[in-house]
Short mmCIF file of C-alpha atoms and ligand atoms in Angstrom, two decimals:
data_model
loop_
_atom_site.label_atom_id
_atom_site.label_comp_id
_atom_site.label_asym_id
_atom_site.label_seq_id
_atom_site.Cartn_x
_atom_site.Cartn_y
_atom_site.Cartn_z
CA MET A 1 19.52 -23.28 21.73
CA ALA A 2 21.13 -23.39 18.29
CA GLN A 3 17.81 -24.52 16.84
CA MET A 4 16.05 -21.61 18.55
CA ALA A 5 18.53 -19.15 17.06
CA THR A 6 17.97 -20.64 13.59
CA ASP A 7 14.19 -20.43 13.96
CA GLN A 8 14.48 -16.84 15.12
CA GLN A 9 16.79 -16.02 12.22
CA HIS A 10 14.39 -17.73 9.81
CA ARG A 11 11.47 -15.69 11.09
CA THR A 12 13.46 -12.46 10.86
CA ASP A 13 14.50 -13.20 7.28
CA GLU A 14 11.01 -14.29 6.33
CA ARG A 15 9.76 -10.91 7.46
CA SER A 16 12.51 -8.75 5.93
CA ALA A 17 10.46 -6.81 3.40
CA TYR A 18 13.35 -6.15 1.00
CA ALA A 19 14.48 -9.82 1.09
CA ILE A 20 10.88 -10.76 0.26
CA ALA A 21 10.70 -8.22 -2.58
CA ILE A 22 13.93 -9.60 -4.11
CA ARG A 23 12.69 -13.18 -3.78
CA GLN A 24 9.44 -12.30 -5.56
CA LEU A 25 11.31 -10.47 -8.33
CA GLU A 26 13.69 -13.41 -8.84
CA ALA A 27 10.76 -15.80 -9.17
CA ALA A 28 9.14 -13.57 -11.80
CA ALA A 29 12.49 -13.22 -13.63
CA HIS A 30 12.62 -16.99 -13.84
CA TYR A 31 9.21 -17.17 -15.57
CA LEU A 32 10.12 -14.31 -17.89
CA ASN A 33 13.54 -15.76 -18.66
CA LEU A 34 14.91 -12.33 -17.85
CA ASP A 35 18.46 -11.46 -18.79
CA ARG A 36 20.82 -11.63 -15.76
CA SER A 37 22.07 -8.03 -16.10
CA LEU A 38 18.53 -6.72 -16.44
CA LEU A 39 17.63 -8.54 -13.23
CA GLU A 40 20.62 -6.89 -11.50
CA ILE A 41 19.31 -3.47 -12.58
CA LEU A 42 15.80 -4.20 -11.33
CA LYS A 43 16.93 -5.63 -7.99
CA ARG A 44 18.52 -2.44 -6.74
CA PRO A 45 16.94 0.91 -5.97
CA ARG A 46 18.19 3.64 -8.33
CA ARG A 47 18.70 6.14 -5.52
CA GLU A 48 18.25 6.29 -1.76
CA LEU A 49 18.34 9.38 0.40
CA THR A 50 18.67 9.24 4.20
CA VAL A 51 18.10 12.46 6.12
CA ASN A 52 18.62 13.24 9.81
CA PHE A 53 16.96 16.49 10.69
CA PRO A 54 16.10 18.56 13.79
CA VAL A 55 12.53 19.43 14.77
CA LYS A 56 11.45 21.98 17.39
CA MET A 57 9.13 20.28 19.89
CA ASP A 58 6.33 21.99 21.86
CA ASP A 59 8.34 21.99 25.10
CA GLY A 60 11.14 23.98 23.46
CA SER A 61 13.47 20.98 23.08
CA ILE A 62 14.92 19.86 19.75
CA ARG A 63 14.68 16.25 18.55
CA VAL A 64 16.54 14.72 15.63
CA PHE A 65 14.45 12.48 13.36
CA THR A 66 15.56 10.11 10.59
CA GLY A 67 13.75 9.91 7.27
CA TYR A 68 14.20 8.23 3.91
CA ARG A 69 13.12 8.61 0.29
CA VAL A 70 13.91 5.80 -2.15
CA HIS A 71 13.42 5.69 -5.93
CA HIS A 72 13.34 2.16 -7.28
CA ASN A 73 13.47 2.24 -11.09
CA PRO A 74 12.80 5.27 -13.28
CA ALA A 75 12.03 3.48 -16.56
CA ARG A 76 8.30 4.20 -16.93
CA GLY A 77 7.91 7.76 -15.62
CA PRO A 78 8.15 10.01 -12.57
CA ALA A 79 8.67 8.31 -9.21
CA LYS A 80 5.46 7.80 -7.26
CA GLY A 81 4.72 6.51 -3.80
CA GLY A 82 3.57 7.31 -0.32
CA ILE A 83 5.24 8.62 2.81
CA ARG A 84 4.99 6.52 5.95
CA TYR A 85 5.25 7.81 9.53
CA HIS A 86 5.83 4.87 11.86
CA PRO A 87 8.23 4.04 14.73
CA GLU A 88 9.46 0.91 12.92
CA VAL A 89 10.25 2.45 9.53
CA THR A 90 13.60 1.17 8.22
CA LEU A 91 15.54 1.64 5.00
CA ASP A 92 15.03 -2.07 4.27
CA GLU A 93 11.27 -1.62 4.42
CA VAL A 94 11.25 1.61 2.36
CA ARG A 95 13.33 -0.10 -0.34
CA ALA A 96 10.85 -2.95 -0.57
CA LEU A 97 7.87 -0.60 -0.60
CA ALA A 98 9.49 1.44 -3.40
CA MET A 99 10.04 -1.69 -5.48
CA TRP A 100 6.46 -2.84 -4.90
CA MET A 101 5.27 0.59 -6.13
CA THR A 102 7.18 0.03 -9.40
CA TRP A 103 5.38 -3.24 -10.10
CA LYS A 104 2.04 -1.89 -8.86
CA CYS A 105 2.10 1.09 -11.25
CA ALA A 106 3.12 -1.23 -14.10
CA VAL A 107 0.39 -3.81 -13.32
CA VAL A 108 -2.36 -1.18 -13.60
CA ASN A 109 -0.41 0.43 -16.46
CA ILE A 110 0.04 3.99 -15.23
CA PRO A 111 3.14 5.94 -16.32
CA TYR A 112 5.05 6.01 -13.05
CA SER A 113 7.98 4.32 -11.45
CA GLY A 114 8.10 3.30 -7.82
CA ALA A 115 9.17 5.36 -4.82
CA LYS A 116 8.54 5.39 -1.10
CA GLY A 117 9.42 7.58 1.83
CA GLY A 118 9.27 7.26 5.57
CA VAL A 119 10.12 8.99 8.81
CA VAL A 120 10.90 7.05 11.98
CA CYS A 121 8.38 8.55 14.39
CA ASP A 122 5.16 7.80 16.20
CA PRO A 123 2.68 10.34 14.80
CA LYS A 124 0.19 9.51 17.57
CA ARG A 125 2.67 10.85 20.13
CA LEU A 126 3.32 14.13 18.32
CA SER A 127 1.17 17.24 18.71
CA ILE A 128 -0.33 18.75 15.56
CA HIS A 129 2.36 21.47 15.58
CA GLU A 130 5.16 18.95 15.98
CA LEU A 131 3.71 16.90 13.13
CA GLU A 132 3.58 19.99 10.93
CA ASN A 133 7.15 21.02 11.84
CA LEU A 134 8.41 17.47 11.18
CA THR A 135 6.63 17.30 7.80
CA ARG A 136 7.81 20.68 6.57
CA ARG A 137 11.40 19.99 7.57
CA TYR A 138 11.43 16.44 6.12
CA ILE A 139 10.05 17.76 2.81
CA THR A 140 12.68 20.49 2.76
CA GLU A 141 15.39 17.87 3.34
CA ILE A 142 14.18 15.67 0.44
CA SER A 143 13.29 18.62 -1.82
CA MET A 144 16.14 17.80 -4.22
CA LEU A 145 14.15 14.69 -5.22
CA ILE A 146 10.50 15.68 -5.30
CA GLY A 147 8.58 17.65 -7.94
CA PRO A 148 5.62 17.13 -10.29
CA GLU A 149 7.86 15.77 -13.06
CA SER A 150 10.33 13.88 -10.86
CA ASP A 151 8.76 12.40 -7.72
CA VAL A 152 5.21 12.76 -6.42
CA PRO A 153 4.58 11.66 -2.80
CA ALA A 154 1.21 10.54 -1.37
CA PRO A 155 -0.25 9.26 1.91
CA ASP A 156 0.71 5.91 3.43
CA VAL A 157 0.57 4.42 6.94
CA GLY A 158 0.53 7.26 9.52
CA THR A 159 0.04 10.16 7.08
CA ASN A 160 -3.16 11.79 5.83
CA PRO A 161 -4.56 14.58 3.60
CA GLN A 162 -3.49 17.28 6.11
CA VAL A 163 0.12 16.07 5.93
CA MET A 164 -0.16 16.18 2.12
CA ALA A 165 -1.43 19.78 2.37
CA TRP A 166 1.68 20.78 4.37
CA ILE A 167 3.86 19.05 1.77
CA MET A 168 2.19 20.97 -1.07
CA ASP A 169 2.48 24.24 0.85
CA THR A 170 6.14 23.73 1.82
CA TYR A 171 7.19 22.85 -1.74
CA SER A 172 5.14 25.78 -3.12
CA MET A 173 6.67 28.25 -0.63
CA HIS A 174 10.15 27.27 -1.77
CA LYS A 175 9.16 27.62 -5.43
CA GLY A 176 7.39 30.92 -4.91
CA TYR A 177 4.19 29.75 -6.60
CA THR A 178 1.55 27.08 -5.98
CA VAL A 179 2.36 23.60 -7.28
CA PRO A 180 -0.61 21.27 -6.56
CA ALA A 181 0.76 18.40 -8.71
CA VAL A 182 3.79 17.85 -6.42
CA VAL A 183 1.80 15.57 -4.12
CA THR A 184 -1.44 13.56 -4.26
CA GLY A 185 -3.99 12.60 -1.63
CA LYS A 186 -4.47 16.30 -0.84
CA PRO A 187 -7.66 17.80 0.60
CA ILE A 188 -10.12 18.68 -2.21
CA PRO A 189 -10.04 22.50 -1.75
CA ILE A 190 -6.33 22.62 -2.70
CA GLY A 191 -6.39 20.34 -5.76
CA GLY A 192 -7.18 16.94 -4.29
CA SER A 193 -9.33 14.54 -6.28
CA GLU A 194 -12.85 13.45 -5.57
CA GLY A 195 -12.77 9.77 -4.63
CA ARG A 196 -9.09 9.66 -3.55
CA LEU A 197 -9.77 9.12 0.16
CA GLU A 198 -11.76 5.95 -0.46
CA ALA A 199 -9.89 4.85 -3.61
CA THR A 200 -7.79 2.06 -2.08
CA GLY A 201 -10.82 0.61 -0.27
CA ARG A 202 -12.91 0.85 -3.45
CA GLY A 203 -10.26 -1.00 -5.44
CA VAL A 204 -10.07 -3.67 -2.72
CA MET A 205 -13.84 -4.10 -2.90
CA VAL A 206 -13.80 -4.42 -6.71
CA VAL A 207 -11.07 -7.10 -6.74
CA ALA A 208 -12.70 -8.96 -3.82
CA ASP A 209 -15.85 -9.11 -5.96
CA GLN A 210 -13.88 -10.51 -8.89
CA ALA A 211 -11.97 -13.03 -6.78
CA LEU A 212 -15.23 -14.32 -5.30
CA GLN A 213 -16.71 -14.60 -8.80
CA GLN A 214 -13.64 -16.60 -9.83
CA ILE A 215 -14.45 -19.20 -7.16
CA GLY A 216 -18.18 -19.17 -7.91
CA ARG A 217 -19.20 -16.95 -4.98
CA ARG A 218 -20.71 -13.48 -4.60
CA LEU A 219 -19.74 -10.41 -2.58
CA ASP A 220 -23.37 -9.95 -1.56
CA GLY A 221 -23.70 -11.87 1.71
CA ALA A 222 -19.99 -12.79 1.90
CA ARG A 223 -18.43 -12.80 5.40
CA VAL A 224 -15.56 -10.31 5.51
CA VAL A 225 -12.80 -9.89 8.12
CA ILE A 226 -10.62 -6.75 8.02
CA GLN A 227 -7.34 -6.27 9.90
CA GLY A 228 -6.76 -2.54 10.36
CA PHE A 229 -9.26 0.28 10.69
CA GLY A 230 -7.22 3.21 9.38
CA ASN A 231 -8.10 4.97 6.13
CA VAL A 232 -7.87 1.83 3.99
CA GLY A 233 -9.46 -0.60 6.48
CA SER A 234 -12.38 1.68 7.34
CA SER A 235 -13.10 2.61 3.69
CA THR A 236 -13.02 -1.06 2.78
CA ALA A 237 -15.45 -1.87 5.60
CA LYS A 238 -17.78 0.93 4.50
CA LEU A 239 -17.81 -0.04 0.82
CA MET A 240 -18.04 -3.79 1.45
CA HIS A 241 -20.96 -3.16 3.81
CA GLN A 242 -22.68 -0.97 1.20
CA ALA A 243 -22.16 -3.73 -1.40
CA GLY A 244 -24.09 -6.18 0.79
CA ALA A 245 -21.18 -8.07 2.36
CA LYS A 246 -21.31 -8.92 6.06
CA VAL A 247 -18.30 -7.44 7.87
CA ILE A 248 -17.92 -9.77 10.86
CA ALA A 249 -14.61 -8.55 12.34
CA VAL A 250 -12.34 -5.51 12.26
CA SER A 251 -9.29 -4.51 14.32
CA ASP A 252 -6.82 -1.75 15.06
CA VAL A 253 -3.40 -1.85 16.76
CA ARG A 254 -5.04 -2.50 20.14
CA GLY A 255 -7.07 -5.54 19.02
CA GLY A 256 -10.21 -6.59 17.22
CA ILE A 257 -13.96 -7.10 17.56
CA TYR A 258 -15.88 -10.08 16.20
CA ASN A 259 -19.56 -10.81 15.75
CA PRO A 260 -20.42 -13.70 13.39
CA ASN A 261 -23.78 -12.01 12.69
CA GLY A 262 -22.08 -8.86 11.40
CA LEU A 263 -20.87 -5.58 12.93
CA ASP A 264 -22.72 -2.27 12.84
CA ILE A 265 -20.32 -0.67 10.37
CA PRO A 266 -22.14 2.71 10.00
CA SER A 267 -21.89 3.25 13.77
CA LEU A 268 -18.21 2.21 13.83
CA LEU A 269 -17.43 4.62 11.00
CA HIS A 270 -18.52 7.50 13.27
CA CYS A 271 -15.58 6.89 15.61
CA ALA A 272 -13.05 5.49 13.06
CA GLY A 273 -9.58 6.92 13.66
CA ARG A 274 -10.29 7.80 17.30
CA ASP A 275 -8.31 5.90 19.91
CA GLY A 276 -10.45 3.28 21.69
CA CYS A 277 -13.18 3.32 19.00
CA LEU A 278 -13.28 -0.46 18.57
CA GLN A 279 -12.62 -1.19 22.24
CA ALA A 280 -15.77 0.71 23.24
CA TYR A 281 -17.98 -1.37 20.90
CA ARG A 282 -20.30 -3.63 22.92
CA ASP A 283 -22.09 -6.03 20.61
CA ALA A 284 -19.05 -8.25 19.80
CA ASP A 285 -16.34 -10.48 21.24
CA HIS A 286 -13.02 -8.72 21.82
CA ILE A 287 -10.17 -10.66 20.19
CA THR A 288 -6.47 -10.22 19.40
CA ASN A 289 -5.13 -9.36 15.96
CA GLU A 290 -3.68 -12.87 15.69
CA GLU A 291 -7.07 -14.44 16.45
CA LEU A 292 -8.75 -12.16 13.93
CA LEU A 293 -6.58 -13.45 11.09
CA GLU A 294 -7.64 -17.01 11.81
CA LEU A 295 -11.42 -16.45 11.85
CA PRO A 296 -13.61 -18.49 9.49
CA CYS A 297 -14.70 -16.13 6.68
CA ASP A 298 -15.03 -15.77 2.91
CA VAL A 299 -12.73 -12.76 2.50
CA LEU A 300 -9.83 -11.76 4.75
CA VAL A 301 -8.47 -8.26 4.15
CA PRO A 302 -5.14 -7.53 5.89
CA ALA A 303 -5.10 -3.72 5.80
CA ALA A 304 -2.36 -2.92 8.32
CA LEU A 305 1.37 -3.71 8.06
CA HIS A 306 3.61 -6.20 6.25
CA GLY A 307 4.54 -9.70 7.41
CA VAL A 308 1.38 -10.59 9.36
CA ILE A 309 0.64 -13.90 7.60
CA THR A 310 3.77 -16.04 7.78
CA SER A 311 4.72 -19.73 7.81
CA ALA A 312 3.86 -19.62 11.53
CA ASN A 313 0.12 -18.97 11.07
CA ALA A 314 -0.71 -19.57 7.38
CA ASP A 315 -1.84 -23.08 8.11
CA ARG A 316 -4.54 -21.80 10.47
CA ILE A 317 -6.04 -19.29 8.01
CA LYS A 318 -9.66 -20.24 7.25
CA ALA A 319 -10.52 -17.57 4.65
CA ARG A 320 -11.41 -18.61 1.07
CA VAL A 321 -9.94 -15.42 -0.38
CA ILE A 322 -7.27 -13.01 0.95
CA VAL A 323 -7.20 -9.51 -0.52
CA GLU A 324 -3.95 -7.72 0.39
CA ALA A 325 -4.99 -4.15 1.13
CA ALA A 326 -1.70 -3.58 3.00
CA ASN A 327 1.68 -3.84 1.27
CA GLY A 328 3.38 -7.18 1.87
CA PRO A 329 1.10 -8.76 4.52
CA VAL A 330 1.64 -12.34 3.26
CA THR A 331 5.22 -13.69 3.15
CA PRO A 332 6.41 -16.00 0.30
CA ASP A 333 6.57 -18.99 2.70
CA ALA A 334 2.97 -18.33 3.72
CA ASP A 335 2.02 -17.98 0.03
CA GLU A 336 3.12 -21.56 -0.60
CA ILE A 337 1.09 -22.88 2.34
CA LEU A 338 -1.99 -20.90 1.26
CA ASP A 339 -1.64 -22.14 -2.34
CA ASP A 340 -1.61 -25.72 -1.07
CA LYS A 341 -4.71 -25.04 1.00
CA GLY A 342 -6.49 -23.56 -2.04
CA VAL A 343 -6.78 -20.04 -0.60
CA LEU A 344 -6.98 -17.46 -3.40
CA VAL A 345 -4.63 -14.54 -2.60
CA VAL A 346 -5.13 -11.28 -4.50
CA PRO A 347 -1.65 -9.70 -4.25
CA ASP A 348 -0.98 -6.19 -2.94
CA ILE A 349 0.47 -4.89 -6.21
CA LEU A 350 -2.97 -5.46 -7.74
CA ALA A 351 -5.33 -5.39 -4.76
CA ASN A 352 -4.37 -2.01 -3.29
CA ALA A 353 -3.55 -0.26 -6.59
CA GLY A 354 -6.80 1.74 -6.43
CA GLY A 355 -4.96 4.30 -4.27
CA VAL A 356 -2.20 5.06 -6.71
CA LEU A 357 -4.63 4.89 -9.65
CA VAL A 358 -6.67 7.76 -8.23
CA SER A 359 -3.42 9.49 -7.25
CA TYR A 360 -2.60 9.35 -10.96
CA PHE A 361 -6.04 10.83 -11.77
CA GLU A 362 -5.38 13.57 -9.19
CA TRP A 363 -1.98 14.40 -10.72
CA VAL A 364 -3.51 14.53 -14.24
CA GLN A 365 -6.30 16.84 -12.99
CA ASP A 366 -3.77 19.09 -11.21
CA LEU A 367 -1.54 19.33 -14.29
CA GLN A 368 -4.55 20.30 -16.44
CA SER A 369 -6.26 22.42 -13.76
CA PHE A 370 -9.45 20.67 -14.82
CA PHE A 371 -11.33 18.60 -12.27
CA TRP A 372 -13.64 15.60 -12.61
CA GLU A 373 -16.77 14.61 -10.75
CA GLU A 374 -16.65 11.78 -8.23
CA GLU A 375 -18.74 9.49 -10.40
CA GLU A 376 -16.26 9.80 -13.25
CA VAL A 377 -13.31 9.09 -10.94
CA ASN A 378 -15.02 6.02 -9.44
CA GLN A 379 -16.01 4.67 -12.87
CA LYS A 380 -12.49 5.05 -14.25
CA LEU A 381 -11.08 3.40 -11.11
CA GLU A 382 -13.45 0.45 -11.29
CA LYS A 383 -12.82 -0.08 -15.01
CA ALA A 384 -9.03 -0.04 -14.54
CA MET A 385 -9.21 -2.42 -11.56
CA ARG A 386 -11.49 -4.92 -13.35
CA ARG A 387 -9.34 -4.84 -16.48
CA SER A 388 -6.15 -5.33 -14.44
CA TYR A 389 -7.67 -8.19 -12.44
CA GLN A 390 -8.71 -9.99 -15.63
CA HIS A 391 -5.29 -9.52 -17.17
CA VAL A 392 -3.59 -10.87 -14.03
CA ALA A 393 -5.99 -13.84 -13.77
CA GLN A 394 -5.44 -14.72 -17.46
CA THR A 395 -1.67 -14.41 -17.16
CA ALA A 396 -1.72 -16.60 -14.04
CA GLU A 397 -3.78 -19.23 -15.82
CA GLN A 398 -1.59 -19.23 -18.94
CA ASN A 399 1.58 -19.66 -16.88
CA LYS A 400 -0.02 -22.03 -14.33
CA VAL A 401 0.99 -19.78 -11.44
CA ASN A 402 -0.88 -18.00 -8.64
CA LEU A 403 -2.27 -14.46 -8.94
CA ARG A 404 0.81 -12.93 -7.29
CA MET A 405 3.12 -14.41 -9.88
CA GLY A 406 0.63 -13.48 -12.63
CA ALA A 407 0.81 -9.85 -11.46
CA TYR A 408 4.62 -9.95 -11.18
CA ILE A 409 4.95 -11.35 -14.68
CA ILE A 410 2.94 -8.41 -16.06
CA GLY A 411 4.61 -5.75 -13.91
CA VAL A 412 8.22 -6.88 -14.27
CA LYS A 413 7.78 -7.48 -18.02
CA ARG A 414 6.50 -3.93 -18.60
CA VAL A 415 9.38 -2.38 -16.63
CA ALA A 416 11.97 -4.63 -18.31
CA GLU A 417 10.55 -3.72 -21.72
CA ALA A 418 10.76 0.01 -20.97
CA THR A 419 14.35 -0.39 -19.76
CA ILE A 420 15.36 -2.23 -22.94
CA ILE A 421 13.58 0.21 -25.29
CA ARG A 422 15.17 3.23 -23.58
CA GLY A 423 18.63 1.64 -23.64
CA ILE A 424 21.54 2.11 -21.27
CA TYR A 425 22.99 5.64 -21.19
CA PRO A 426 25.57 6.63 -22.41
N1 LIG U 1 0.79 4.62 -0.29
C1 LIG U 1 -0.11 4.11 -1.28
C2 LIG U 1 0.42 2.81 -1.85
O1 LIG U 1 1.18 2.11 -1.22
C3 LIG U 1 -0.46 5.14 -2.34
C4 LIG U 1 0.67 5.63 -3.17
C5 LIG U 1 0.29 6.77 -4.10
O2 LIG U 1 -0.88 7.10 -4.19
O3 LIG U 1 1.20 7.33 -4.72
O4 LIG U 1 0.03 2.38 -2.90
#
């Protein structure tokens, strides 16, 4: 019984996102020989806001929702990061996600610091009006933090361009004039960027290509398994398929589909986002999400939630390369097992940075009121991702560490440098 409790406790700790984020930061601090007090600064979020707010529901009742917005470290620029709508959002998770945004922006060298927001809710069980009411009220509640120079939200799990449009409109209504640069991931007619919707998937595809090259393989013909078929998972499937890879399995919250000869991705893209889309697909075996992660493949792309590859299943992973499209899908304990097995893991703070990179391009375009063509956006994205991958791979090699630690060394060093150069006020 005592052993069971310990195992349970171990699993819970292993999956605490903030505990994981701290552990990763401490490991990087060790390689960088970081000053103790600097580490203390970087460990803690600069500010955290919790809001409990009422929302009018369609049946006339009023429900109180809880939301958060966390700023991790302001050293390199305005706070940047998505807003998550999910029933299991916690402050612990939002803290971790904010910290990961700090390193992610630093790894791809864009002038932002990390933030994240979330509301505890199940967006699938809210009507469109309830979702709009919830968004407008949440944004009003956190309005003391957000703004184009201070904190720029974006989409994350459970939010989409329409939610970003309501955020832009709500903020603009309060200001009395239109402020497109307050949020990114907006629809194109109101200042969104070409290429933003597919940006995370495109970045994932580019780094998958580089990781395969690193192990002497090619993306063309590679067998790809994707967990998650939301915006990131479906864009990744589309772009990988177009690049000649064979997508053999995909999944959503209800489960996955697997065909070793490849799935008909164009037909699946028609129903992506609709409930039951994958379940209605005939030409494949229907499998669980756990089974999907353990399929033999060249590239495994976890594109759903954190903590899905742990010490409990890492040993059974058969992929050659894992590209973390989600934030935090592989725990540090699992990392060690995967390293020993020779699985190359491209870490989230590099692998999914395509999203925030194009968010940065969107913000720059909004501030200048001058918009770029999709080709230009995609080229700039690909160049930045390839350059960042090479930098991370070189740093990893020089320090004899894995790609995650290579990325952390770059990210944490840049933020530490900025903190030292700016100095401690007063
Ligand atoms: N939510 C995305 C992420 O985790 C995008 C953030 C952004 O574009 O600001 O990277």
